[in-house]
Amino acid sequence: MRNDILNKATDLFLNYGFKSVTMDDLAHEMGISKKTIYSHFENKTKLVEEATMNLFWEISNGIDHIIALKKNPIEELYEIKKFVMSRLKDEKASTLYQLQKYYPRLFETLKKKEIEVMQDCLVDNIRRGMEIGIYRENLNVQFVARIYFSGAISLSDHDLFPVSLFNKVELEDYFLEYHLRGIVTPKGRKILNEIINSNQE
């Protein structure tokens, strides 16, 4: 039952946001009493915390699986983006923005964990791209990895990127292309253009 509650809560949070979904909503959706939910989760904050971390590890494991496929680094980044967006349901409910606004301590904890996981992943991606000649050989790997991560986090800031101006899926595409065009070689640019063109078909 505990896992069922966690999975349903995660699904509702992703679709409607942390603020909008109440314990009453969750109980109603599952056809159980609130008492049953509280027997497994002390309060809504604890439920949000577990749902968030559960999703984080699920996404981390999915990214590890994509990396293990050893695709070329440009294709790998597009696969990771597609996977993350599908698990976050294209950020319809602006979950990261809501997490930062309503659960700031949890957001900071999550960000630290994301840095640990993504930093290694990005550094590896950049180094492999340099080795096979699709990323420029004079890149400062640590700088590029960190600037990419900080940019990715900032996409969830609605003051910088209001939803009235930017569709979340398009925003992710713009950002990834912007990042890659700054670091690819002519050989890498050819691969990048092929991926972009195939995605537009």
Short mmCIF file of C-alpha atoms in Angstrom, two decimals:
data_model
loop_
_atom_site.label_atom_id
_atom_site.label_comp_id
_atom_site.label_asym_id
_atom_site.label_seq_id
_atom_site.Cartn_x
_atom_site.Cartn_y
_atom_site.Cartn_z
CA MET A 1 0.00 0.00 0.00
CA ARG A 2 2.84 2.38 0.85
CA ASN A 3 4.33 2.10 -2.65
CA ASP A 4 0.89 2.48 -4.23
CA ILE A 5 0.34 5.72 -2.31
CA LEU A 6 3.81 6.97 -3.26
CA ASN A 7 3.34 6.16 -6.95
CA LYS A 8 -0.12 7.77 -7.13
CA ALA A 9 1.07 10.85 -5.24
CA THR A 10 4.06 11.22 -7.58
CA ASP A 11 1.77 10.98 -10.60
CA LEU A 12 -0.63 13.60 -9.20
CA PHE A 13 2.20 15.96 -8.20
CA LEU A 14 3.69 15.77 -11.71
CA ASN A 15 0.33 16.42 -13.35
CA TYR A 16 -1.09 19.09 -11.04
CA GLY A 17 1.77 20.38 -8.89
CA PHE A 18 2.78 20.03 -5.25
CA LYS A 19 0.65 22.94 -4.08
CA SER A 20 -2.56 21.92 -5.85
CA VAL A 21 -2.74 18.29 -4.72
CA THR A 22 -4.12 17.81 -1.21
CA MET A 23 -4.18 14.69 0.95
CA ASP A 24 -7.96 14.67 0.37
CA ASP A 25 -7.37 14.58 -3.40
CA LEU A 26 -4.97 11.68 -3.02
CA ALA A 27 -7.35 9.73 -0.75
CA HIS A 28 -10.23 10.33 -3.16
CA GLU A 29 -8.17 9.26 -6.20
CA MET A 30 -7.13 6.04 -4.48
CA GLY A 31 -10.48 5.28 -2.86
CA ILE A 32 -8.91 5.09 0.59
CA SER A 33 -9.14 7.15 3.76
CA LYS A 34 -6.75 9.92 4.71
CA LYS A 35 -6.07 7.93 7.88
CA THR A 36 -4.56 5.17 5.72
CA ILE A 37 -2.26 7.69 4.02
CA TYR A 38 -1.18 9.16 7.37
CA SER A 39 -0.42 5.68 8.69
CA HIS A 40 2.34 5.52 6.06
CA PHE A 41 3.35 9.19 5.74
CA GLU A 42 3.52 11.53 8.73
CA ASN A 43 2.40 14.58 6.74
CA LYS A 44 2.27 16.01 3.22
CA THR A 45 5.83 17.35 3.44
CA LYS A 46 7.15 13.84 4.12
CA LEU A 47 5.12 12.52 1.19
CA VAL A 48 6.46 15.23 -1.13
CA GLU A 49 10.00 14.50 0.08
CA GLU A 50 9.74 10.75 -0.57
CA ALA A 51 7.97 11.18 -3.91
CA THR A 52 10.63 13.65 -5.06
CA MET A 53 13.60 11.52 -4.02
CA ASN A 54 11.98 8.37 -5.42
CA LEU A 55 11.56 10.08 -8.79
CA PHE A 56 15.11 11.44 -8.61
CA TRP A 57 16.60 7.94 -8.21
CA GLU A 58 14.35 6.54 -10.92
CA ILE A 59 15.56 9.23 -13.34
CA SER A 60 19.19 8.75 -12.24
CA ASN A 61 18.98 5.02 -12.94
CA GLY A 62 17.37 5.71 -16.32
CA ILE A 63 20.20 8.09 -17.22
CA ASP A 64 22.76 5.45 -16.19
CA HIS A 65 21.04 2.99 -18.53
CA ILE A 66 21.21 5.47 -21.44
CA ILE A 67 24.92 6.16 -20.75
CA ALA A 68 25.61 2.40 -20.70
CA LEU A 69 24.37 2.21 -24.32
CA LYS A 70 27.54 4.14 -25.35
CA LYS A 71 25.89 6.22 -28.05
CA ASN A 72 27.78 9.17 -29.45
CA PRO A 73 27.77 12.00 -26.85
CA ILE A 74 25.50 14.34 -28.85
CA GLU A 75 22.87 11.65 -29.35
CA GLU A 76 23.26 10.66 -25.69
CA LEU A 77 22.32 14.16 -24.48
CA TYR A 78 19.20 14.16 -26.67
CA GLU A 79 18.20 10.72 -25.36
CA ILE A 80 18.68 11.86 -21.76
CA LYS A 81 16.63 15.02 -22.37
CA LYS A 82 13.82 13.00 -23.95
CA PHE A 83 13.80 10.47 -21.11
CA VAL A 84 13.84 13.08 -18.32
CA MET A 85 11.05 15.11 -19.95
CA SER A 86 8.90 12.00 -20.36
CA ARG A 87 9.33 11.10 -16.68
CA LEU A 88 8.58 14.67 -15.61
CA LYS A 89 5.55 14.67 -17.94
CA ASP A 90 7.05 17.58 -19.90
CA GLU A 91 6.94 19.66 -16.70
CA LYS A 92 3.25 20.46 -17.23
CA ALA A 93 2.82 21.35 -13.56
CA SER A 94 6.15 23.22 -13.25
CA THR A 95 7.16 20.82 -10.49
CA LEU A 96 10.71 22.13 -9.98
CA TYR A 97 9.48 25.71 -9.79
CA GLN A 98 6.85 24.71 -7.22
CA LEU A 99 9.39 22.68 -5.27
CA GLN A 100 11.70 25.70 -5.09
CA LYS A 101 8.85 27.99 -4.05
CA TYR A 102 7.00 25.85 -1.51
CA TYR A 103 9.66 23.38 -0.32
CA PRO A 104 12.95 25.34 -0.59
CA ARG A 105 14.97 23.09 1.74
CA LEU A 106 13.96 20.00 -0.20
CA PHE A 107 14.77 21.80 -3.46
CA GLU A 108 18.30 22.60 -2.22
CA THR A 109 18.84 18.97 -1.12
CA LEU A 110 17.66 17.74 -4.50
CA LYS A 111 19.89 20.23 -6.33
CA LYS A 112 22.97 19.00 -4.44
CA LYS A 113 22.16 15.40 -5.34
CA GLU A 114 21.57 16.38 -8.97
CA ILE A 115 24.96 18.12 -9.08
CA GLU A 116 26.67 14.96 -7.77
CA VAL A 117 24.98 12.73 -10.35
CA MET A 118 24.92 15.06 -13.35
CA GLN A 119 28.41 16.45 -12.90
CA ASP A 120 30.00 13.03 -13.46
CA CYS A 121 27.65 12.30 -16.35
CA LEU A 122 28.36 15.63 -18.08
CA VAL A 123 32.13 15.47 -17.54
CA ASP A 124 32.17 11.98 -19.05
CA ASN A 125 30.02 13.13 -21.98
CA ILE A 126 32.29 16.10 -22.73
CA ARG A 127 35.51 14.08 -22.47
CA ARG A 128 34.23 11.36 -24.79
CA GLY A 129 33.04 13.97 -27.28
CA MET A 130 36.49 15.57 -27.27
CA GLU A 131 38.20 12.20 -27.70
CA ILE A 132 36.22 11.29 -30.82
CA GLY A 133 36.52 14.77 -32.30
CA ILE A 134 32.91 15.95 -32.17
CA TYR A 135 33.54 18.47 -29.34
CA ARG A 136 36.31 21.08 -29.52
CA GLU A 137 39.61 19.90 -28.04
CA ASN A 138 40.32 23.14 -26.12
CA LEU A 139 37.26 23.01 -23.84
CA ASN A 140 37.56 23.51 -20.08
CA VAL A 141 35.60 20.39 -19.17
CA GLN A 142 34.65 21.43 -15.63
CA PHE A 143 33.47 24.87 -16.78
CA VAL A 144 31.34 23.49 -19.63
CA ALA A 145 29.77 20.82 -17.38
CA ARG A 146 28.93 23.33 -14.64
CA ILE A 147 27.62 26.04 -16.95
CA TYR A 148 25.39 23.47 -18.64
CA PHE A 149 24.04 22.29 -15.29
CA SER A 150 23.40 25.82 -14.00
CA GLY A 151 21.62 26.70 -17.25
CA ALA A 152 19.46 23.57 -17.07
CA ILE A 153 18.39 24.46 -13.50
CA SER A 154 17.56 28.05 -14.49
CA LEU A 155 15.07 26.88 -17.14
CA SER A 156 12.63 26.15 -14.28
CA ASP A 157 12.77 29.77 -13.10
CA HIS A 158 9.47 31.30 -14.23
CA ASP A 159 10.74 34.82 -13.63
CA LEU A 160 13.47 34.24 -16.22
CA PHE A 161 11.45 32.00 -18.54
CA PRO A 162 7.73 32.75 -18.05
CA VAL A 163 5.35 30.07 -19.32
CA SER A 164 3.51 32.77 -21.26
CA LEU A 165 6.59 33.14 -23.49
CA PHE A 166 8.12 29.66 -23.52
CA ASN A 167 6.75 26.19 -24.08
CA LYS A 168 8.70 23.86 -21.73
CA VAL A 169 9.53 21.25 -24.39
CA GLU A 170 10.70 23.89 -26.89
CA LEU A 171 12.72 25.60 -24.15
CA GLU A 172 14.61 22.36 -23.44
CA ASP A 173 15.30 21.96 -27.16
CA TYR A 174 16.54 25.55 -27.51
CA PHE A 175 18.83 25.14 -24.51
CA LEU A 176 20.38 21.85 -25.60
CA GLU A 177 21.02 23.14 -29.12
CA TYR A 178 22.51 26.36 -27.69
CA HIS A 179 24.84 24.32 -25.46
CA LEU A 180 25.98 21.97 -28.21
CA ARG A 181 26.54 24.62 -30.89
CA GLY A 182 29.01 26.27 -28.53
CA ILE A 183 31.17 23.16 -28.13
CA VAL A 184 30.91 21.07 -31.33
CA THR A 185 33.49 20.75 -34.09
CA PRO A 186 32.41 20.77 -37.78
CA LYS A 187 32.15 16.97 -37.50
CA GLY A 188 29.93 17.33 -34.41
CA ARG A 189 27.84 20.04 -36.07
CA LYS A 190 26.96 17.62 -38.87
CA ILE A 191 25.66 15.06 -36.32
CA LEU A 192 23.79 17.79 -34.42
CA ASN A 193 22.09 19.08 -37.57
CA GLU A 194 21.04 15.56 -38.54
CA ILE A 195 19.43 15.00 -35.10
CA ILE A 196 17.65 18.38 -35.18
CA ASN A 197 16.37 17.75 -38.71
CA SER A 198 15.15 14.24 -37.87
CA ASN A 199 13.35 15.57 -34.77
CA GLN A 200 11.52 18.13 -36.91
CA GLU A 201 10.22 15.59 -39.41
#
